[in-house]
Amino acid sequence: MKDVAVIGIGCTVFGEKWSHSFRDLFIEAGALALEDANLSGEQIDSLFVGNMSAGRFIEQEHIGALIADYAGLATEHTPSTRVEAACASGGLAFRQGVTAVASGMADIVVAAGVEKMTDVAPGQTVDTLASAADREWEGFVGATFPGLYAMIATDYMHRYPLTREQLALVAVKNHYNGARNPIAQFQQEISIDTVISSSLVADPLRLFDCSPITDGAAAVILAPLEIARKYTDTPVKVLASAQASDTIALHDRRDISTLDATVAASQRAFHQARLSHKNIDLVEVHDCFTIAEICAIEDLGFCTKGEAGKLTEEGVTALNGDLPVNTSGGLKACGHPVGATGIKQIYEIVQQLRGEAGKRQVDAQIGMTHNVGGTGATVVVHILGRS
Ligand code: COA
């Protein structure tokens, strides 16, 4: 297997993008990544595109071919493949790209993610997202994603000493980071009171406990590490790529407050990279709801169960803490265009490792990403390091 490096990155501004079509978003992110790697389109061997639900959001399927066509690669006949794993589609597209390069099947590979979520009415968006859960056992009886994560939060707060204020502090921290990120959907700081007094969505989760509905795209370019310096002075090495599955329905889990797929994927990633938790300088976790960040920190193994609220309150996960979590603003403040999120996480870690994160810059040699599909039926974990 070849060592793999990220040699180029690009991302659109996230938000409600009325003036951009689905294809505009992808082309913008892809062009930025190619420019960053000093490459032209004809040099691409293969594309993997994470997308959850263009069929329902914009009534367009066959996304792989569409992207290749609008990227000007139809006449090159470049292979282009859509990858779908709900909100983990981006992370999984990255993993497919890594596998293609590591195996020697391709040299220059684009791994991207794109989602255009705001062109349909809010009810349809919520229902489309709910299709990532178990339709027969959860969706048909009215469970939405805020509803499912509210069940996790209720169970967690019953069993562990997490206060309402500690939960709110996850959103406060992520908005603080988002306010320092030019691509973030929300660039304003908030207080604990903003969260606690915001409207109730699914008890105990309020508006500011939730990630928003977002349009956006992100793209990265992968190449074998041995040729990476032909394209960039700052290649970032992929140290581990791991994936795990779990039951799709929450009620079938051994423990609904622990994402066992996160536990499994992170153990595999640490084993592959031959690293331990103390080697990780920062992590982008899947905070689709504030409770999800609390569970992620614990299930990735950075502390024991029940401790992440205290860690957040003590500032350990803040920009200037020992383990900065979600320096991008996370899904909460940077936004969550579901198919693009996993690639945006890679984009953030690469920016941090290259020292290009501006006001969000932390001191980092090694970073981790954690991307979740559904309530944890798919989890993808990557570890990246300065080369
Ligand atoms: N955090 C903070 N502010 C938010 C927000 C969020 N998550 N979502 C919307 N807002 C703001 C909007 O900017 C808008 O502000 P404005 O009036 O100043 O312009 C206001 O709240 C109303 O926005 P609107 O789009 O009408 O919100 P909504 O009530 O339709 O939707 C949620 C709010 C929380 C229900 C929706 O964002 C949601 O479903 N989020 C979860 C997404 C999800 O499940 N993703 C998959 C996870 S796995």
Coordinates of C-alpha atoms and ligand atoms in Angstrom, one line a residue:
M1 CA 0.0 0.0 0.0
K2 CA 1.3 3.5 -0.9
D3 CA 1.4 6.4 1.6
V4 CA -1.2 9.0 0.7
A5 CA -1.1 12.8 1.0
V6 CA -3.6 15.7 0.6
I7 CA -2.0 18.1 -1.9
G8 CA -4.9 20.5 -2.5
I9 CA -8.0 21.8 -0.7
G10 CA -11.0 24.0 -1.6
C11 CA -14.3 24.9 0.1
T12 CA -17.2 27.3 -0.7
V13 CA -18.6 29.6 1.9
F14 CA -21.3 27.6 3.7
G15 CA -24.9 29.0 4.2
E16 CA -28.1 29.6 2.4
K17 CA -26.8 30.1 -1.2
W18 CA -29.7 31.3 -3.3
S19 CA -27.4 32.4 -6.1
H20 CA -25.5 29.1 -6.4
S21 CA -26.8 25.9 -8.0
F22 CA -25.7 22.5 -6.8
R23 CA -23.2 22.3 -9.8
D24 CA -21.9 25.9 -9.1
L25 CA -21.1 24.9 -5.6
F26 CA -19.2 21.8 -6.6
I27 CA -17.3 23.5 -9.4
E28 CA -16.3 26.4 -7.1
A29 CA -14.8 24.0 -4.4
G30 CA -13.2 21.8 -7.0
A31 CA -11.6 24.7 -8.9
L32 CA -10.2 26.1 -5.6
A33 CA -8.7 22.7 -4.7
L34 CA -7.1 22.3 -8.2
E35 CA -5.7 25.7 -8.0
D36 CA -4.3 25.0 -4.6
A37 CA -2.5 21.9 -5.9
N38 CA -1.3 23.6 -9.1
L39 CA -3.2 21.1 -11.2
S40 CA -5.5 21.1 -14.2
G41 CA -8.6 19.0 -14.6
E42 CA -7.1 16.6 -17.2
Q43 CA -4.5 15.4 -14.7
I44 CA -7.3 13.9 -12.5
D45 CA -7.4 10.1 -12.6
S46 CA -10.6 9.7 -10.6
L47 CA -13.3 11.5 -8.6
F48 CA -15.3 10.4 -5.5
V49 CA -18.2 12.7 -4.6
G50 CA -20.0 12.5 -1.3
N51 CA -23.7 13.4 -1.6
M52 CA -26.6 12.3 0.6
S53 CA -29.7 13.2 -1.2
A54 CA -29.6 15.2 -4.3
G55 CA -32.5 13.2 -5.6
R56 CA -34.8 14.6 -2.9
F57 CA -33.2 18.0 -2.4
I58 CA -32.8 19.0 -6.1
E59 CA -34.5 16.1 -8.0
Q60 CA -31.1 15.1 -9.6
E61 CA -29.6 11.7 -9.4
H62 CA -26.5 10.4 -11.3
I63 CA -24.3 12.8 -9.4
G64 CA -21.0 11.3 -10.4
A65 CA -21.5 11.8 -14.1
L66 CA -23.1 15.2 -13.6
I67 CA -20.0 16.4 -11.6
A68 CA -17.6 15.0 -14.2
D69 CA -19.5 16.7 -17.0
Y70 CA -19.7 20.1 -15.4
A71 CA -16.1 19.9 -14.3
G72 CA -15.2 19.6 -18.0
L73 CA -14.1 16.0 -17.7
A74 CA -16.8 14.2 -19.7
T75 CA -14.6 14.3 -22.8
E76 CA -11.7 13.0 -20.8
H77 CA -14.0 10.1 -19.7
T78 CA -12.6 10.5 -16.1
P79 CA -14.2 7.9 -13.7
S80 CA -16.5 9.7 -11.2
T81 CA -18.4 8.0 -8.5
R82 CA -21.0 9.2 -6.0
V83 CA -20.6 7.9 -2.5
E84 CA -23.6 7.9 0.0
A85 CA -23.6 7.3 3.7
A86 CA -26.0 10.0 4.8
C87 CA -24.2 12.7 6.8
A88 CA -21.0 10.6 6.6
S89 CA -21.0 10.7 2.7
G90 CA -18.1 13.2 2.6
G91 CA -15.9 11.2 5.0
L92 CA -16.6 8.1 3.1
A93 CA -15.8 9.7 -0.2
F94 CA -12.4 10.8 1.3
R95 CA -11.8 7.2 2.4
Q96 CA -12.6 5.8 -1.1
G97 CA -10.1 8.3 -2.5
V98 CA -7.5 7.3 0.0
T99 CA -8.1 3.6 -0.9
A100 CA -7.8 4.3 -4.6
V101 CA -4.5 6.1 -4.2
A102 CA -3.1 3.7 -1.6
S103 CA -3.9 0.7 -3.8
G104 CA -2.1 2.1 -6.8
M105 CA -5.3 2.2 -8.9
A106 CA -5.0 6.0 -9.3
D107 CA -2.5 8.8 -8.6
I108 CA -4.4 12.1 -8.7
V109 CA -7.8 11.7 -7.0
V110 CA -10.4 14.3 -6.1
A111 CA -12.5 13.5 -3.0
A112 CA -15.3 16.0 -2.6
G113 CA -18.7 16.5 -1.0
V114 CA -21.7 18.7 -2.0
E115 CA -25.2 19.3 -0.8
K116 CA -27.8 21.9 -1.7
M117 CA -30.4 21.6 1.1
T118 CA -32.3 24.9 1.0
D119 CA -34.2 24.7 -2.3
V120 CA -37.1 22.7 -0.7
A121 CA -39.5 23.5 2.1
P122 CA -38.2 23.0 5.6
G123 CA -40.6 20.1 6.2
Q124 CA -39.2 18.2 3.2
T125 CA -35.7 18.9 4.4
V126 CA -36.4 17.4 7.8
D127 CA -38.1 14.4 6.3
T128 CA -35.2 13.8 3.8
L129 CA -32.7 13.9 6.7
A130 CA -34.9 11.5 8.6
S131 CA -34.5 9.0 5.8
A132 CA -31.0 8.4 7.1
A133 CA -32.6 6.7 10.2
D134 CA -34.7 3.5 10.0
R135 CA -37.7 4.5 8.0
E136 CA -40.0 1.7 9.1
W137 CA -39.2 1.8 12.9
E138 CA -38.3 5.5 13.4
G139 CA -39.3 7.7 10.4
F140 CA -42.9 6.3 10.0
V141 CA -43.7 7.0 13.7
G142 CA -42.5 10.6 13.4
A143 CA -38.9 10.5 14.7
T144 CA -36.8 13.3 13.2
F145 CA -33.1 13.8 13.7
P146 CA -33.6 16.4 16.4
G147 CA -36.0 14.0 18.0
L148 CA -33.6 11.0 17.9
Y149 CA -30.7 13.1 19.3
A150 CA -33.1 14.5 22.0
M151 CA -33.6 10.9 23.1
I152 CA -29.8 10.4 23.3
A153 CA -29.5 13.7 25.3
T154 CA -32.3 12.7 27.7
D155 CA -30.8 9.3 28.3
Y156 CA -27.3 10.7 28.7
M157 CA -28.4 13.5 31.1
H158 CA -30.4 10.9 33.2
R159 CA -27.3 8.7 33.6
Y160 CA -24.4 11.2 33.7
P161 CA -23.7 14.5 35.4
L162 CA -24.2 16.8 32.4
T163 CA -25.8 20.2 33.1
R164 CA -27.9 22.2 30.7
E165 CA -25.2 24.9 30.9
Q166 CA -22.4 22.5 30.0
L167 CA -24.4 21.4 27.0
A168 CA -25.0 25.0 25.9
L169 CA -21.2 25.6 26.2
V170 CA -20.6 23.3 23.3
A171 CA -22.6 25.7 21.1
V172 CA -21.0 28.8 22.6
K173 CA -17.5 27.4 21.9
N174 CA -18.4 26.4 18.3
H175 CA -19.9 29.8 17.6
Y176 CA -16.8 31.4 19.0
N177 CA -14.7 29.4 16.5
G178 CA -17.2 30.0 13.7
A179 CA -16.9 33.7 14.3
R180 CA -13.2 33.3 13.3
N181 CA -13.9 31.2 10.2
P182 CA -14.6 33.1 6.9
I183 CA -16.5 30.1 5.4
A184 CA -18.8 29.6 8.4
Q185 CA -22.6 29.9 8.1
F186 CA -22.8 31.6 11.5
Q187 CA -20.0 34.1 12.3
Q188 CA -21.4 35.6 15.5
E189 CA -20.5 34.7 19.1
I190 CA -23.3 33.7 21.4
S191 CA -23.8 33.2 25.2
I192 CA -25.1 30.4 27.3
D193 CA -28.3 32.4 27.6
T194 CA -28.7 32.6 23.8
V195 CA -28.8 28.8 23.7
I196 CA -31.0 28.3 26.8
S197 CA -33.5 30.9 25.8
S198 CA -33.7 29.9 22.1
S199 CA -36.9 28.1 21.0
L200 CA -37.4 24.5 21.9
V201 CA -36.9 22.0 19.0
A202 CA -37.0 18.6 20.7
D203 CA -36.7 18.6 24.5
P204 CA -34.0 19.1 25.8
L205 CA -32.5 20.4 22.5
R206 CA -33.1 24.0 21.5
L207 CA -32.5 25.9 18.3
F208 CA -28.9 26.7 19.2
D209 CA -28.2 23.0 20.2
C210 CA -28.8 22.1 16.5
S211 CA -26.7 22.3 13.4
P212 CA -28.5 24.3 10.7
I213 CA -29.7 23.5 7.1
T214 CA -26.9 24.4 4.8
D215 CA -25.7 24.6 1.1
G216 CA -22.1 24.1 0.4
A217 CA -19.3 22.0 -1.1
A218 CA -15.7 21.1 -0.3
A219 CA -13.0 19.2 -2.3
V220 CA -9.6 17.9 -1.6
I221 CA -6.9 16.4 -3.9
L222 CA -5.1 13.2 -3.0
A223 CA -1.8 11.8 -4.4
P224 CA 0.8 9.3 -3.4
L225 CA 3.1 10.8 -0.8
E226 CA 6.2 10.0 -2.9
I227 CA 5.1 12.5 -5.7
A228 CA 3.2 15.0 -3.5
R229 CA 6.0 17.5 -3.4
K230 CA 5.8 18.0 -7.1
Y231 CA 2.5 19.8 -6.4
T232 CA 2.8 21.4 -3.0
D233 CA 5.4 22.3 -0.4
T234 CA 3.0 21.4 2.4
P235 CA 1.6 17.9 1.8
V236 CA -0.4 16.5 4.6
K237 CA -0.1 12.7 5.2
V238 CA -3.1 10.5 5.8
L239 CA -2.0 8.5 8.8
A240 CA -5.1 6.4 9.2
S241 CA -8.5 5.8 7.5
A242 CA -11.1 3.8 9.4
Q243 CA -14.8 3.1 9.1
A244 CA -17.3 1.2 11.2
S245 CA -21.1 0.4 11.1
D246 CA -23.8 -0.2 13.7
T247 CA -27.5 -0.8 13.8
I248 CA -29.4 1.8 11.8
A249 CA -32.2 2.1 14.4
L250 CA -31.3 3.7 17.7
H251 CA -33.5 1.3 19.8
D252 CA -31.4 -1.7 18.6
R253 CA -28.2 -0.3 20.2
R254 CA -26.6 -1.8 23.2
D255 CA -26.5 1.7 24.8
I256 CA -28.1 4.7 23.0
S257 CA -25.7 7.2 24.5
T258 CA -22.6 5.5 23.3
L259 CA -21.9 5.4 19.5
D260 CA -20.2 2.0 19.3
A261 CA -19.2 2.6 15.7
T262 CA -17.3 5.7 16.9
V263 CA -15.5 3.5 19.5
A264 CA -14.7 0.9 16.8
A265 CA -13.6 3.3 14.1
S266 CA -11.3 5.3 16.4
Q267 CA -9.7 2.2 17.8
R268 CA -9.0 1.0 14.3
A269 CA -7.6 4.4 13.4
F270 CA -5.3 4.6 16.4
H271 CA -4.1 1.1 15.7
Q272 CA -3.4 1.9 12.0
A273 CA -1.5 5.1 12.8
R274 CA 0.3 3.5 15.7
L275 CA -0.6 6.6 17.8
S276 CA -2.5 7.2 21.1
H277 CA -4.8 10.0 22.2
K278 CA -2.0 12.1 23.6
N279 CA -0.6 12.4 20.0
I280 CA -3.7 14.2 18.7
D281 CA -3.5 18.0 18.7
L282 CA -7.0 18.8 17.5
V283 CA -10.1 17.1 16.3
E284 CA -13.1 17.9 14.2
V285 CA -16.0 15.9 15.5
H286 CA -19.6 15.4 14.2
D287 CA -21.5 17.9 16.4
C288 CA -24.8 17.7 14.5
F289 CA -26.3 18.5 17.9
T290 CA -24.5 19.7 21.0
I291 CA -25.0 16.3 22.7
A292 CA -23.3 14.6 19.7
E293 CA -20.1 16.5 20.5
I294 CA -20.2 15.4 24.1
C295 CA -20.7 11.7 23.1
A296 CA -18.0 12.0 20.4
I297 CA -15.3 13.2 22.7
E298 CA -16.0 10.3 25.0
D299 CA -16.5 7.6 22.4
L300 CA -13.3 8.6 20.6
G301 CA -11.6 7.9 23.9
F302 CA -10.4 11.3 24.9
C303 CA -12.1 11.0 28.3
T304 CA -14.3 8.5 30.1
K305 CA -18.1 8.4 29.8
G306 CA -19.7 11.3 31.6
E307 CA -16.7 13.6 31.7
A308 CA -17.0 15.6 28.4
G309 CA -19.3 18.2 29.9
K310 CA -16.8 19.0 32.6
L311 CA -14.0 19.1 30.0
T312 CA -15.9 21.5 27.9
E313 CA -16.7 23.7 31.0
E314 CA -13.0 23.7 31.9
G315 CA -12.0 25.0 28.4
V316 CA -10.0 21.9 27.5
T317 CA -11.8 21.7 24.1
A318 CA -11.6 25.5 23.4
L319 CA -9.3 27.0 20.8
N320 CA -6.6 27.7 23.5
G321 CA -7.3 24.4 25.3
D322 CA -5.3 21.2 25.5
L323 CA -7.5 19.5 22.9
P324 CA -9.2 22.0 20.6
V325 CA -12.4 20.5 19.3
N326 CA -14.2 21.8 16.1
T327 CA -11.9 24.8 15.4
S328 CA -13.9 25.3 12.2
G329 CA -17.0 26.0 14.2
G330 CA -18.1 22.5 13.7
L331 CA -21.4 21.5 12.2
K332 CA -23.1 23.8 14.6
A333 CA -21.6 27.1 13.5
C334 CA -19.8 26.4 10.3
G335 CA -22.9 24.7 8.9
H336 CA -23.8 21.1 7.9
P337 CA -24.4 20.6 4.1
V338 CA -24.6 16.9 4.9
G339 CA -22.7 15.3 2.0
A340 CA -19.9 18.0 2.2
T341 CA -19.3 18.0 5.9
G342 CA -16.8 15.1 6.1
I343 CA -14.6 16.8 3.4
K344 CA -14.9 20.2 5.2
Q345 CA -13.6 18.5 8.3
I346 CA -10.5 17.4 6.3
Y347 CA -10.2 20.9 4.8
E348 CA -10.1 22.4 8.3
I349 CA -7.5 20.0 9.7
V350 CA -5.3 20.5 6.6
Q351 CA -5.5 24.3 7.0
Q352 CA -4.5 23.9 10.7
L353 CA -1.6 21.6 9.9
R354 CA -0.3 23.9 7.2
G355 CA -0.6 26.9 9.6
E356 CA -3.2 28.6 7.4
A357 CA -6.1 28.8 9.8
G358 CA -5.8 32.5 10.6
K359 CA -7.5 33.6 13.8
R360 CA -8.4 30.0 14.5
Q361 CA -4.8 28.7 14.3
V362 CA -3.7 26.3 16.9
D363 CA -0.4 24.6 17.4
A364 CA -0.8 21.3 15.6
Q365 CA 1.2 18.4 14.1
I366 CA -1.5 15.8 14.0
G367 CA -5.3 16.1 13.7
M368 CA -8.3 13.8 13.6
T369 CA -11.7 13.9 11.9
H370 CA -14.9 12.1 13.0
N371 CA -17.9 12.0 10.6
V372 CA -21.2 10.3 11.5
G373 CA -24.0 9.0 9.3
G374 CA -27.4 8.8 10.9
T375 CA -27.4 8.4 14.6
G376 CA -24.1 6.4 14.3
A377 CA -24.9 3.6 11.9
T378 CA -21.8 4.7 9.8
V379 CA -18.8 6.3 11.3
V380 CA -15.6 7.4 9.5
V381 CA -12.4 8.5 11.3
H382 CA -9.3 9.9 9.8
I383 CA -5.9 10.9 11.3
L384 CA -3.8 13.3 9.3
G385 CA -0.3 14.6 10.1
R386 CA 2.2 17.1 8.9
S387 CA 4.5 15.5 6.4
Ligands
COA1 N1 -28.7 27.5 15.0 C1 -28.8 28.8 15.1 N2 -29.7 29.6 14.4 C2 -30.4 28.9 13.5 C3 -30.4 27.5 13.3 C4 -29.4 26.8 14.1 N3 -29.3 25.5 13.9 N4 -31.2 27.2 12.3 C5 -31.8 28.3 11.9 N5 -31.4 29.3 12.6 C6 -31.8 30.7 12.5 C7 -31.9 31.2 11.1 O1 -30.7 31.8 10.7 C8 -33.0 32.2 11.2 O2 -32.5 33.4 11.8 P1 -33.1 34.8 11.3 O3 -34.6 34.8 11.6 O4 -32.3 35.8 12.1 O5 -32.8 34.9 9.8 C9 -34.0 31.6 12.3 O6 -33.1 30.8 13.1 C10 -35.1 30.8 11.7 O7 -34.5 29.9 10.7 P2 -35.4 28.8 10.0 O8 -34.6 28.3 8.8 O9 -36.8 29.2 9.9 O10 -35.3 27.6 11.1 P3 -36.2 26.4 11.2 O11 -37.0 26.5 12.5 O12 -36.9 26.1 9.9 O13 -35.1 25.2 11.4 C11 -34.0 23.6 12.8 C12 -34.4 25.1 12.6 C13 -33.2 23.5 14.1 C14 -35.3 22.8 13.0 C15 -33.3 23.1 11.6 O14 -32.1 23.9 11.4 C16 -32.9 21.7 11.7 O15 -33.7 20.8 11.4 N6 -31.6 21.4 12.1 C17 -31.1 20.0 12.2 C18 -30.6 19.6 10.9 C19 -30.3 18.1 11.0 O16 -31.0 17.3 11.5 N7 -29.2 17.7 10.3 C20 -28.8 16.3 10.3 C21 -28.2 15.9 11.6 S1 -27.6 14.3 11.6

